[in-house]
């Protein structure tokens, strides 16, 4: 990836160091991968799409930086979060910088102006939806109950749409047909929702070291994940829910309770279902090695250990 | 203006109410006016440019919302600031929403895709510069001294470039020549810098009621404005500088000291000089009623009482 070249550390260096902090920590980079493979799968040339792929990854990182401020999250990708090092003001600005840099870099993608403009329109619409999703997520914390439909809307906006944008921007920039673009949007959106539910499962079940952030963080923050919605609907008692200073032992106990109640398995099955529906949307594409890779990527999104 | 139509309050309504809070409070709307008049002055049709003008105003409002969080400012345009009502998380998200909405709405401007793409590239580059300017502004608060050149760079980025973008996007979307676009960029940037210096003067000299925010706010926050740089360079003692809990009477006294030392007059003359240079840049345009209006607008930027 050419992130270092496209986002150099220039004057004022503090701002760019803060902006690069999480980007340099790596992460799985599934979104840019999806964009590049989607481009290949629709007859485009992946190499030319690198700026677009970088722009998607920067948008993802911008949302992480701002979300970590709102969620009071101290650790991310095994590093201190941006606001812990540069303060809230620094983190707000680092996120804002990645936001505009993403659009600047997307504008560097070679190709027909009409196609690049079209992908900018996809990206801006997507960013608005992400804000709506994060707003709902915060609002849910203060509500007594959240329905499964409401949760699904929230993760579609918070996570699904950026995967959808990744896949369909790769296709759009390759000049793919409407049918292919629509199929890839659906593929990204649904598998992205599966990814988010799997993320909620990992937040509880993965070892902290592998996770790169506090284990059970969603639980103690009082996040209404699908697991918790199932538990609340079935009268399962989770004492540690919303208890920010919970001990490690208490989180272990909650995990065991949620395994027994079937709440975690329920989330797992919903994630698998979404991924399967997403894979079916790829029927819109003719067969190719890149399409096979997308199908594998979809499976990985809910099999990964972190 | 069609802001209400282009930014309707939809689900989740709280997010859009927070996003619209400052926008609805009005403000002078000089930036969108500059865009529309610049379009007219280069043969474009102002009515068609309304979405672009709205996008510029939304970017301006987004920066106000985020800056007010960083500067701990409680009042803006005579209203409580967004973070005071919706909390920091709400204000971060309201700003982020205006950011993406601005790009979405700019994308709705009718015209050739190549010209719209070009103005999106101008806007994204401008937003990056604004972040750099705000970073420098914050950094200066923690520094012992700031040179006049450093201050000029800061206000060029923080304020000048968005006026530059307003003027040159109006021209770009009208299909103006490179010479006209460049002249208007220069016009907006220089008059915008004059505007910012005048703003620093008003922060000290205008009645609080007219100002719509705390009088002397820059002073007590320890902002290194051109006035303070002049005062510090000339050994003028301003006891209230950086004293956040200063009384009204102390601010009055500081004002009198800074009038006597010539620091305020110095800032006034630098502002006038910048505006004159900006007006000269309009030599790139042929004469027209719209050009006359731009020249008047430039004068207004440093004559306004608030």
Coordinates of C-alpha atoms in Angstrom, one line a residue:
Chain A
X1 CA 0.0 0.0 0.0
X2 CA 1.1 3.5 -0.8
X3 CA -0.4 5.2 2.3
X4 CA 3.0 6.6 3.3
X5 CA 3.4 8.3 0.0
X6 CA -0.1 9.6 -0.2
X7 CA -0.2 10.8 3.3
X8 CA 3.3 12.2 4.0
X9 CA 4.3 13.7 7.3
X10 CA 4.6 17.4 6.4
X11 CA 4.3 20.7 8.2
X12 CA 2.7 21.0 10.8
X13 CA 4.3 17.6 11.6
X14 CA 2.4 17.0 14.9
X15 CA -0.9 17.0 13.0
X16 CA 0.3 14.5 10.4
X17 CA 1.9 12.3 13.1
X18 CA -1.4 12.2 14.9
X19 CA -3.2 11.5 11.7
X20 CA -0.9 8.6 10.8
X21 CA -0.7 7.1 14.3
X22 CA -3.5 4.5 13.8
X23 CA -2.9 4.1 10.0
X24 CA 0.7 3.1 10.7
X25 CA -0.5 0.6 13.3
X26 CA -1.8 -1.4 10.4
X27 CA -5.1 -3.2 11.0
X28 CA -6.6 -5.8 8.7
X29 CA -7.2 -3.4 5.7
X30 CA -10.1 -5.5 4.6
X31 CA -11.9 -2.5 3.1
X32 CA -9.2 -1.4 0.6
X33 CA -8.7 -5.1 -0.2
X34 CA -12.4 -5.4 -1.0
X35 CA -12.2 -2.3 -3.3
X36 CA -9.2 -3.6 -5.2
X37 CA -10.6 -7.1 -5.7
X38 CA -14.0 -5.7 -6.7
X39 CA -12.3 -3.7 -9.3
X40 CA -10.5 -6.8 -10.7
X41 CA -13.8 -8.7 -10.6
X42 CA -15.4 -6.2 -12.8
X43 CA -12.7 -5.8 -15.4
X44 CA -10.8 -2.9 -13.8
X45 CA -7.1 -2.7 -13.1
X46 CA -6.5 -2.9 -9.4
X47 CA -3.1 -1.1 -9.6
X48 CA -4.8 2.1 -10.8
X49 CA -7.3 2.0 -8.0
X50 CA -4.8 2.3 -5.2
X51 CA -5.7 6.0 -4.4
X52 CA -9.3 5.0 -4.1
X53 CA -8.4 2.1 -1.8
X54 CA -6.3 4.3 0.4
X55 CA -9.2 6.9 0.6
X56 CA -11.5 4.2 2.0
X57 CA -8.9 3.1 4.6
X58 CA -8.4 6.7 5.7
X59 CA -12.2 7.2 6.1
X60 CA -12.2 4.1 8.3
X61 CA -9.4 5.4 10.4
X62 CA -11.0 8.8 10.7
X63 CA -14.1 7.2 12.2
X64 CA -12.0 5.1 14.6
X65 CA -10.3 8.2 15.9
X66 CA -13.5 10.1 16.5
X67 CA -15.4 7.1 17.9
X68 CA -12.6 6.4 20.4
X69 CA -13.0 10.0 21.8
X70 CA -16.8 9.4 22.1
X71 CA -16.4 5.9 23.6
X72 CA -13.6 6.8 25.9
X73 CA -11.5 4.0 24.4
X74 CA -7.9 4.1 25.5
X75 CA -6.4 1.4 23.4
X76 CA -6.7 0.6 19.7
X77 CA -4.7 -1.8 17.5
X78 CA -2.5 -2.4 20.6
X79 CA -1.6 1.3 20.8
X80 CA -2.8 4.2 22.8
X81 CA -5.6 5.8 21.1
X82 CA -5.0 9.2 19.4
X83 CA -6.8 11.3 22.0
X84 CA -4.8 9.7 24.8
X85 CA -1.5 11.0 23.1
X86 CA -2.6 14.3 21.4
X87 CA -5.6 15.2 23.5
X88 CA -9.2 15.5 22.4
X89 CA -8.5 18.6 20.3
X90 CA -5.6 16.9 18.5
X91 CA -7.7 13.8 17.9
X92 CA -10.6 15.8 16.5
X93 CA -8.3 17.6 14.1
X94 CA -6.4 14.4 13.1
X95 CA -9.8 12.8 12.2
X96 CA -10.9 15.9 10.3
X97 CA -7.6 15.8 8.4
X98 CA -8.0 12.2 7.4
X99 CA -11.6 13.0 6.2
X100 CA -10.4 15.7 3.8
X101 CA -7.3 13.8 2.8
X102 CA -9.5 10.9 1.8
X103 CA -11.4 13.0 -0.7
X104 CA -8.2 14.6 -1.9
X105 CA -6.6 11.2 -2.5
X106 CA -9.7 9.8 -4.2
X107 CA -9.5 12.7 -6.6
X108 CA -6.1 11.5 -7.6
X109 CA -7.4 8.2 -9.0
X110 CA -6.8 8.2 -12.7
X111 CA -9.9 7.8 -14.9
X112 CA -12.9 9.5 -16.4
X113 CA -14.0 12.5 -14.4
X114 CA -17.6 11.3 -14.5
X115 CA -16.6 8.0 -12.8
X116 CA -14.4 9.7 -10.2
X117 CA -17.2 12.2 -9.4
X118 CA -19.6 9.2 -9.1
X119 CA -17.3 7.5 -6.5
X120 CA -17.0 10.8 -4.6
X121 CA -20.7 11.0 -4.4
X122 CA -20.8 7.4 -3.1
X123 CA -18.2 8.2 -0.5
X124 CA -19.8 11.4 0.8
X125 CA -23.2 9.7 1.0
X126 CA -21.6 6.9 2.9
X127 CA -19.9 9.2 5.4
X128 CA -23.2 10.8 6.2
X129 CA -24.7 7.3 6.9
X130 CA -21.7 6.4 9.1
X131 CA -22.4 9.5 11.2
X132 CA -26.0 8.5 11.5
X133 CA -25.0 5.0 12.6
X134 CA -22.6 6.3 15.2
X135 CA -25.3 8.7 16.5
X136 CA -27.8 5.8 16.8
X137 CA -25.1 3.7 18.6
X138 CA -24.6 6.4 21.2
X139 CA -28.4 7.0 21.5
X140 CA -29.0 3.3 22.2
X141 CA -26.6 3.4 25.2
X142 CA -29.1 5.7 26.9
X143 CA -32.2 3.7 26.0
X144 CA -33.9 1.0 28.1
X145 CA -34.4 -1.3 25.1
X146 CA -33.4 -1.6 21.5
X147 CA -35.1 -3.8 19.0
X148 CA -33.2 -6.2 16.7
X149 CA -34.4 -4.1 13.7
X150 CA -33.1 -0.9 15.2
X151 CA -29.8 -2.7 15.9
X152 CA -29.6 -3.9 12.3
X153 CA -30.2 -0.4 11.0
X154 CA -27.4 0.9 13.2
X155 CA -24.8 -1.6 12.1
X156 CA -25.8 -1.3 8.5
X157 CA -25.0 2.5 8.7
X158 CA -22.1 2.3 11.1
X159 CA -20.2 -0.6 9.4
X160 CA -22.2 -2.0 6.4
X161 CA -22.2 1.0 4.2
X162 CA -18.4 1.5 4.2
X163 CA -17.9 -2.1 3.0
X164 CA -20.7 -1.5 0.5
X165 CA -18.9 1.7 -0.7
X166 CA -15.6 -0.2 -0.9
X167 CA -17.0 -2.9 -3.2
X168 CA -19.1 -0.7 -5.4
X169 CA -16.5 2.1 -5.7
X170 CA -14.1 -0.5 -7.1
X171 CA -16.7 -1.5 -9.6
X172 CA -17.8 2.1 -10.4
X173 CA -14.3 3.2 -11.2
X174 CA -13.9 0.2 -13.4
X175 CA -16.9 1.3 -15.5
X176 CA -18.9 -1.8 -14.4
X177 CA -22.6 -2.2 -15.3
X178 CA -25.3 -0.9 -12.9
X179 CA -26.2 -4.5 -12.1
X180 CA -22.7 -5.3 -11.1
X181 CA -22.3 -2.1 -9.0
X182 CA -25.6 -2.8 -7.3
X183 CA -24.6 -6.5 -6.6
X184 CA -21.3 -5.4 -5.1
X185 CA -22.9 -2.8 -3.0
X186 CA -25.2 -5.4 -1.6
X187 CA -22.3 -7.8 -1.1
X188 CA -20.2 -5.3 0.8
X189 CA -23.1 -4.0 2.9
X190 CA -24.4 -7.4 4.0
X191 CA -21.0 -9.0 4.7
X192 CA -20.0 -5.8 6.5
X193 CA -23.0 -6.2 8.8
X194 CA -21.9 -9.8 9.4
X195 CA -18.4 -8.5 10.1
X196 CA -19.8 -6.1 12.7
X197 CA -21.7 -8.8 14.5
X198 CA -18.6 -11.0 14.5
X199 CA -16.8 -8.1 15.9
X200 CA -19.2 -7.9 18.8
X201 CA -18.7 -11.6 19.4
X202 CA -14.9 -11.2 19.3
X203 CA -15.1 -8.3 21.8
X204 CA -16.3 -10.9 24.3
X205 CA -14.5 -14.0 23.2
X206 CA -11.1 -13.1 21.9
X207 CA -8.0 -12.7 24.1
X208 CA -7.2 -9.1 24.9
X209 CA -3.7 -9.4 23.4
X210 CA -5.1 -10.6 20.1
X211 CA -7.9 -8.0 20.2
X212 CA -5.6 -5.0 20.6
X213 CA -8.2 -3.3 22.8
X214 CA -9.9 -3.9 26.2
X215 CA -11.8 -7.2 26.2
X216 CA -15.5 -6.9 27.0
X217 CA -15.3 -3.1 26.2
X218 CA -18.7 -3.1 24.6
X219 CA -20.3 -4.9 27.5
X220 CA -19.0 -2.5 30.2
X221 CA -19.8 0.5 28.1
X222 CA -23.4 -0.7 28.0
X223 CA -23.4 -1.1 24.2
X224 CA -26.7 -2.8 23.0
X225 CA -25.0 -5.4 20.8
X226 CA -27.1 -8.2 19.2
X227 CA -25.7 -10.5 21.9
X228 CA -27.1 -8.2 24.6
X229 CA -30.4 -7.6 22.8
X230 CA -30.9 -11.4 22.7
X231 CA -29.9 -11.7 26.3
X232 CA -32.2 -8.9 27.4
X233 CA -35.1 -10.3 25.4
X234 CA -34.7 -13.7 27.1
X235 CA -34.4 -12.3 30.6
X236 CA -30.7 -13.3 31.0
X237 CA -29.1 -11.5 33.9
X238 CA -25.7 -9.8 33.0
X239 CA -24.7 -7.9 36.1
X240 CA -21.6 -6.4 34.5
X241 CA -23.6 -4.7 31.7
X242 CA -22.8 -1.0 31.7
X243 CA -20.5 -1.3 34.7
X244 CA -17.4 0.6 33.5
X245 CA -15.1 -0.4 36.3
X246 CA -15.9 -4.1 36.0
X247 CA -13.1 -6.6 36.9
X248 CA -11.7 -9.1 34.4
X249 CA -13.2 -11.9 36.4
X250 CA -16.7 -10.4 36.1
X251 CA -16.3 -10.2 32.4
X252 CA -15.3 -13.9 32.2
X253 CA -18.5 -14.8 34.2
X254 CA -20.6 -12.7 31.8
X255 CA -19.1 -14.5 28.9
X256 CA -20.0 -17.9 30.4
X257 CA -23.6 -16.7 31.1
X258 CA -24.0 -15.5 27.5
X259 CA -22.6 -18.7 26.0
X260 CA -25.1 -20.8 28.1
X261 CA -28.1 -18.6 27.2
X262 CA -27.3 -19.1 23.5
X263 CA -27.0 -15.3 23.0
X264 CA -23.5 -15.6 21.5
X265 CA -24.5 -18.5 19.2
X266 CA -27.5 -16.5 18.1
X267 CA -25.3 -13.7 17.0
X268 CA -22.9 -16.1 15.3
X269 CA -25.8 -17.5 13.3
X270 CA -27.1 -14.1 12.3
X271 CA -23.6 -13.1 11.1
X272 CA -23.3 -16.3 9.0
X273 CA -26.8 -15.7 7.5
X274 CA -25.8 -12.1 6.5
X275 CA -22.6 -13.3 4.9
X276 CA -24.4 -16.0 2.9
X277 CA -26.9 -13.4 1.6
X278 CA -24.0 -11.1 0.7
X279 CA -22.3 -13.9 -1.2
X280 CA -25.5 -14.6 -3.2
X281 CA -25.5 -11.0 -4.3
X282 CA -22.4 -11.8 -6.2
X283 CA -24.5 -13.8 -8.7
X284 CA -24.6 -10.4 -10.5
X285 CA -20.9 -11.0 -11.5
X286 CA -19.6 -13.5 -14.0
X287 CA -17.2 -16.1 -12.6
X288 CA -13.5 -15.1 -12.3
X289 CA -10.6 -15.7 -9.9
X290 CA -11.3 -12.3 -8.4
X291 CA -14.9 -13.2 -7.7
X292 CA -13.7 -16.4 -5.9
X293 CA -11.4 -14.2 -3.8
X294 CA -14.4 -12.0 -2.8
X295 CA -16.3 -15.1 -1.7
X296 CA -13.3 -16.2 0.4
X297 CA -13.0 -12.7 1.8
X298 CA -16.6 -12.9 2.9
X299 CA -16.0 -16.1 4.7
X300 CA -12.9 -14.7 6.4
X301 CA -14.9 -11.8 7.7
X302 CA -16.7 -14.0 10.2
X303 CA -14.0 -16.6 10.7
X304 CA -11.2 -14.3 11.7
X305 CA -9.8 -14.6 15.2
X306 CA -9.4 -10.8 15.6
Chain B
X1 CA -30.9 30.3 0.5
X2 CA -32.0 26.7 0.2
X3 CA -30.2 25.3 3.2
X4 CA -33.4 24.0 4.8
X5 CA -34.2 22.0 1.7
X6 CA -30.7 20.7 1.1
X7 CA -30.2 19.7 4.8
X8 CA -33.6 18.5 6.0
X9 CA -34.1 17.3 9.5
X10 CA -34.6 13.6 9.0
X11 CA -34.0 10.4 11.1
X12 CA -32.1 10.4 13.4
X13 CA -33.6 13.8 14.1
X14 CA -31.3 14.6 17.0
X15 CA -28.2 14.5 14.8
X16 CA -29.8 16.8 12.2
X17 CA -31.1 19.2 14.8
X18 CA -27.5 19.5 16.2
X19 CA -26.1 19.9 12.7
X20 CA -28.6 22.6 11.8
X21 CA -28.3 24.5 15.2
X22 CA -25.6 27.0 14.1
X23 CA -26.7 27.0 10.5
X24 CA -30.2 28.2 11.5
X25 CA -28.7 30.9 13.7
X26 CA -27.8 32.6 10.4
X27 CA -24.4 34.4 10.5
X28 CA -23.3 36.7 7.8
X29 CA -23.0 34.1 5.0
X30 CA -20.3 36.1 3.3
X31 CA -18.6 33.0 1.9
X32 CA -21.6 31.7 -0.1
X33 CA -22.3 35.3 -1.2
X34 CA -18.7 35.5 -2.5
X35 CA -19.1 32.2 -4.4
X36 CA -22.4 33.3 -6.1
X37 CA -21.1 36.8 -7.0
X38 CA -17.8 35.3 -8.3
X39 CA -19.8 33.0 -10.5
X40 CA -21.8 36.0 -11.9
X41 CA -18.5 37.9 -12.4
X42 CA -17.1 35.2 -14.6
X43 CA -20.2 34.6 -16.8
X44 CA -21.8 31.9 -14.7
X45 CA -25.4 31.7 -13.6
X46 CA -25.6 32.3 -9.8
X47 CA -28.9 30.5 -9.4
X48 CA -27.4 27.2 -10.6
X49 CA -24.6 27.5 -8.1
X50 CA -26.7 27.5 -4.9
X51 CA -25.7 23.9 -3.9
X52 CA -22.0 24.8 -4.2
X53 CA -22.7 28.0 -2.1
X54 CA -24.5 25.9 0.5
X55 CA -21.6 23.4 0.7
X56 CA -19.2 26.2 1.5
X57 CA -21.4 27.5 4.3
X58 CA -21.7 24.0 5.7
X59 CA -18.0 23.6 5.7
X60 CA -17.7 26.9 7.6
X61 CA -20.3 25.7 10.1
X62 CA -18.6 22.4 10.6
X63 CA -15.3 24.1 11.5
X64 CA -17.1 26.4 14.0
X65 CA -18.7 23.5 15.8
X66 CA -15.4 21.6 16.1
X67 CA -13.4 24.7 17.0
X68 CA -15.8 25.6 19.7
X69 CA -15.2 22.2 21.3
X70 CA -11.4 22.8 21.2
X71 CA -11.7 26.4 22.4
X72 CA -14.2 25.7 25.1
X73 CA -16.4 28.4 23.6
X74 CA -19.9 28.4 25.2
X75 CA -21.6 31.0 23.0
X76 CA -21.7 31.4 19.2
X77 CA -24.0 33.6 17.1
X78 CA -25.8 34.5 20.3
X79 CA -26.8 30.9 21.0
X80 CA -25.3 28.2 23.2
X81 CA -22.6 26.3 21.2
X82 CA -23.5 22.8 19.9
X83 CA -21.4 20.9 22.4
X84 CA -23.0 22.8 25.3
X85 CA -26.4 21.4 24.2
X86 CA -25.6 18.0 22.7
X87 CA -22.3 17.2 24.5
X88 CA -18.9 16.8 22.9
X89 CA -19.8 13.5 21.2
X90 CA -22.9 15.1 19.7
X91 CA -20.9 18.1 18.5
X92 CA -18.2 16.0 17.0
X93 CA -20.8 14.0 15.0
X94 CA -22.8 17.1 14.0
X95 CA -19.6 18.6 12.5
X96 CA -18.7 15.3 10.8
X97 CA -22.2 15.2 9.3
X98 CA -21.9 18.8 7.9
X99 CA -18.5 17.8 6.4
X100 CA -19.9 14.9 4.4
X101 CA -23.2 16.7 3.6
X102 CA -21.1 19.6 2.1
X103 CA -19.5 17.2 -0.4
X104 CA -22.9 15.5 -1.1
X105 CA -24.5 18.8 -1.8
X106 CA -21.6 20.1 -3.9
X107 CA -22.1 16.9 -6.0
X108 CA -25.7 18.1 -6.7
X109 CA -24.5 21.2 -8.5
X110 CA -25.6 21.0 -12.1
X111 CA -22.8 21.2 -14.7
X112 CA -20.0 19.3 -16.4
X113 CA -18.7 16.4 -14.3
X114 CA -15.1 17.6 -14.9
X115 CA -15.9 21.1 -13.4
X116 CA -17.7 19.6 -10.4
X117 CA -14.9 17.2 -9.8
X118 CA -12.5 20.1 -10.0
X119 CA -14.4 22.1 -7.4
X120 CA -14.5 19.0 -5.1
X121 CA -10.7 18.8 -5.4
X122 CA -10.5 22.5 -4.4
X123 CA -12.8 21.9 -1.5
X124 CA -11.0 18.9 -0.1
X125 CA -7.6 20.6 -0.4
X126 CA -9.1 23.6 1.4
X127 CA -10.4 21.5 4.2
X128 CA -7.0 20.0 4.8
X129 CA -5.5 23.5 5.0
X130 CA -8.1 24.6 7.5
X131 CA -7.2 21.7 9.8
X132 CA -3.5 22.7 9.5
X133 CA -4.5 26.3 10.4
X134 CA -6.5 25.3 13.4
X135 CA -3.6 23.0 14.5
X136 CA -1.2 25.9 14.3
X137 CA -3.6 28.1 16.2
X138 CA -3.8 25.6 19.1
X139 CA 0.0 25.1 19.0
X140 CA 0.6 28.8 19.2
X141 CA -1.3 29.0 22.5
X142 CA 1.4 26.8 24.1
X143 CA 4.3 28.7 22.7
X144 CA 6.2 31.6 24.2
X145 CA 6.3 33.6 21.1
X146 CA 4.9 33.6 17.5
X147 CA 6.3 35.6 14.6
X148 CA 4.2 37.7 12.4
X149 CA 5.0 35.4 9.5
X150 CA 3.8 32.4 11.4
X151 CA 0.6 34.2 12.4
X152 CA 0.0 35.1 8.7
X153 CA 0.5 31.5 7.6
X154 CA -2.0 30.4 10.3
X155 CA -4.8 32.8 9.3
X156 CA -4.2 32.1 5.6
X157 CA -4.9 28.5 6.3
X158 CA -7.6 28.9 9.0
X159 CA -9.6 31.6 7.3
X160 CA -8.1 32.8 4.0
X161 CA -8.3 29.5 2.0
X162 CA -12.0 29.0 2.5
X163 CA -12.7 32.5 1.1
X164 CA -10.3 31.7 -1.6
X165 CA -12.1 28.4 -2.3
X166 CA -15.5 30.3 -2.3
X167 CA -14.4 32.7 -4.9
X168 CA -12.5 30.3 -7.2
X169 CA -15.1 27.5 -7.0
X170 CA -17.7 30.0 -8.3
X171 CA -15.4 30.8 -11.2
X172 CA -14.4 27.1 -11.8
X173 CA -18.0 26.0 -11.9
X174 CA -18.7 28.8 -14.4
X175 CA -16.0 27.5 -16.7
X176 CA -13.8 30.6 -16.2
X177 CA -10.3 30.9 -17.5
X178 CA -7.3 29.8 -15.4
X179 CA -6.3 33.5 -15.1
X180 CA -9.7 34.4 -13.7
X181 CA -9.8 31.4 -11.3
X182 CA -6.3 32.3 -10.0
X183 CA -7.2 36.0 -9.6
X184 CA -10.4 35.1 -7.6
X185 CA -8.5 32.6 -5.5
X186 CA -6.0 35.4 -4.6
X187 CA -8.9 37.8 -4.0
X188 CA -10.7 35.5 -1.6
X189 CA -7.6 34.4 0.2
X190 CA -6.2 37.9 0.9
X191 CA -9.5 39.5 1.8
X192 CA -10.3 36.5 4.0
X193 CA -7.0 37.1 5.9
X194 CA -8.1 40.8 6.3
X195 CA -11.4 39.5 7.5
X196 CA -9.7 37.4 10.1
X197 CA -7.5 40.2 11.4
X198 CA -10.6 42.4 11.6
X199 CA -12.3 39.6 13.5
X200 CA -9.5 39.7 16.0
X201 CA -10.0 43.4 16.4
X202 CA -13.8 43.0 16.8
X203 CA -13.2 40.4 19.5
X204 CA -11.8 43.2 21.6
X205 CA -13.7 46.2 20.5
X206 CA -17.3 45.2 19.6
X207 CA -20.0 45.1 22.3
X208 CA -20.7 41.5 23.5
X209 CA -24.4 41.7 22.4
X210 CA -23.4 42.5 18.8
X211 CA -20.6 40.0 18.8
X212 CA -22.8 37.0 19.7
X213 CA -20.0 35.5 21.8
X214 CA -17.8 36.4 24.8
X215 CA -16.0 39.6 24.3
X216 CA -12.2 39.4 24.7
X217 CA -12.5 35.6 24.3
X218 CA -9.3 35.4 22.2
X219 CA -7.4 37.4 24.8
X220 CA -8.3 35.3 27.8
X221 CA -7.8 32.1 25.9
X222 CA -4.2 33.3 25.2
X223 CA -4.7 33.4 21.4
X224 CA -1.6 34.9 19.7
X225 CA -3.5 37.3 17.5
X226 CA -1.7 40.0 15.4
X227 CA -2.7 42.5 18.1
X228 CA -1.0 40.5 20.8
X229 CA 2.0 39.7 18.7
X230 CA 2.5 43.5 18.2
X231 CA 2.0 44.1 21.9
X232 CA 4.4 41.3 22.9
X233 CA 7.0 42.6 20.4
X234 CA 6.8 46.1 21.9
X235 CA 6.9 45.0 25.5
X236 CA 3.3 46.1 26.2
X237 CA 2.1 44.5 29.5
X238 CA -1.3 42.8 29.1
X239 CA -2.0 41.2 32.4
X240 CA -5.2 39.5 31.4
X241 CA -3.6 37.6 28.5
X242 CA -4.4 33.9 29.0
X243 CA -6.3 34.5 32.2
X244 CA -9.5 32.5 31.5
X245 CA -11.4 33.8 34.5
X246 CA -10.7 37.5 33.8
X247 CA -13.4 40.0 34.8
X248 CA -15.1 42.3 32.3
X249 CA -13.4 45.3 33.8
X250 CA -9.9 43.7 33.3
X251 CA -10.8 43.2 29.6
X252 CA -11.8 46.8 29.3
X253 CA -8.5 47.9 30.7
X254 CA -6.6 45.6 28.3
X255 CA -8.5 47.2 25.5
X256 CA -7.4 50.6 26.5
X257 CA -3.8 49.5 26.9
X258 CA -3.8 48.0 23.4
X259 CA -5.4 51.1 21.9
X260 CA -2.7 53.3 23.4
X261 CA 0.2 51.0 22.4
X262 CA -1.0 51.2 18.7
X263 CA -1.4 47.4 18.6
X264 CA -5.0 47.6 17.5
X265 CA -4.3 50.3 14.9
X266 CA -1.4 48.2 13.6
X267 CA -3.8 45.2 13.1
X268 CA -6.3 47.5 11.4
X269 CA -3.7 48.8 8.9
X270 CA -2.5 45.3 8.1
X271 CA -6.1 44.2 7.5
X272 CA -6.7 47.2 5.2
X273 CA -3.5 46.4 3.3
X274 CA -4.5 42.8 2.7
X275 CA -7.9 43.8 1.4
X276 CA -6.3 46.3 -1.0
X277 CA -4.0 43.6 -2.4
X278 CA -7.0 41.3 -2.7
X279 CA -8.9 43.9 -4.7
X280 CA -6.0 44.4 -7.0
X281 CA -6.1 40.7 -7.8
X282 CA -9.5 41.3 -9.4
X283 CA -7.7 43.1 -12.3
X284 CA -7.8 39.6 -13.8
X285 CA -11.5 40.1 -14.4
X286 CA -13.2 42.3 -16.9
X287 CA -15.4 45.0 -15.5
X288 CA -19.0 44.1 -14.6
X289 CA -21.6 45.0 -12.0
X290 CA -20.7 41.7 -10.2
X291 CA -17.1 42.7 -10.1
X292 CA -18.1 46.0 -8.5
X293 CA -20.1 44.0 -5.9
X294 CA -17.0 41.9 -5.1
X295 CA -15.0 45.1 -4.5
X296 CA -17.7 46.4 -2.2
X297 CA -17.8 43.0 -0.4
X298 CA -14.1 43.2 0.2
X299 CA -14.5 46.6 1.8
X300 CA -17.3 45.4 3.9
X301 CA -15.2 42.6 5.3
X302 CA -13.1 45.0 7.3
X303 CA -15.8 47.7 7.9
X304 CA -18.4 45.5 9.4
X305 CA -19.3 46.0 13.1
X306 CA -19.7 42.3 13.8

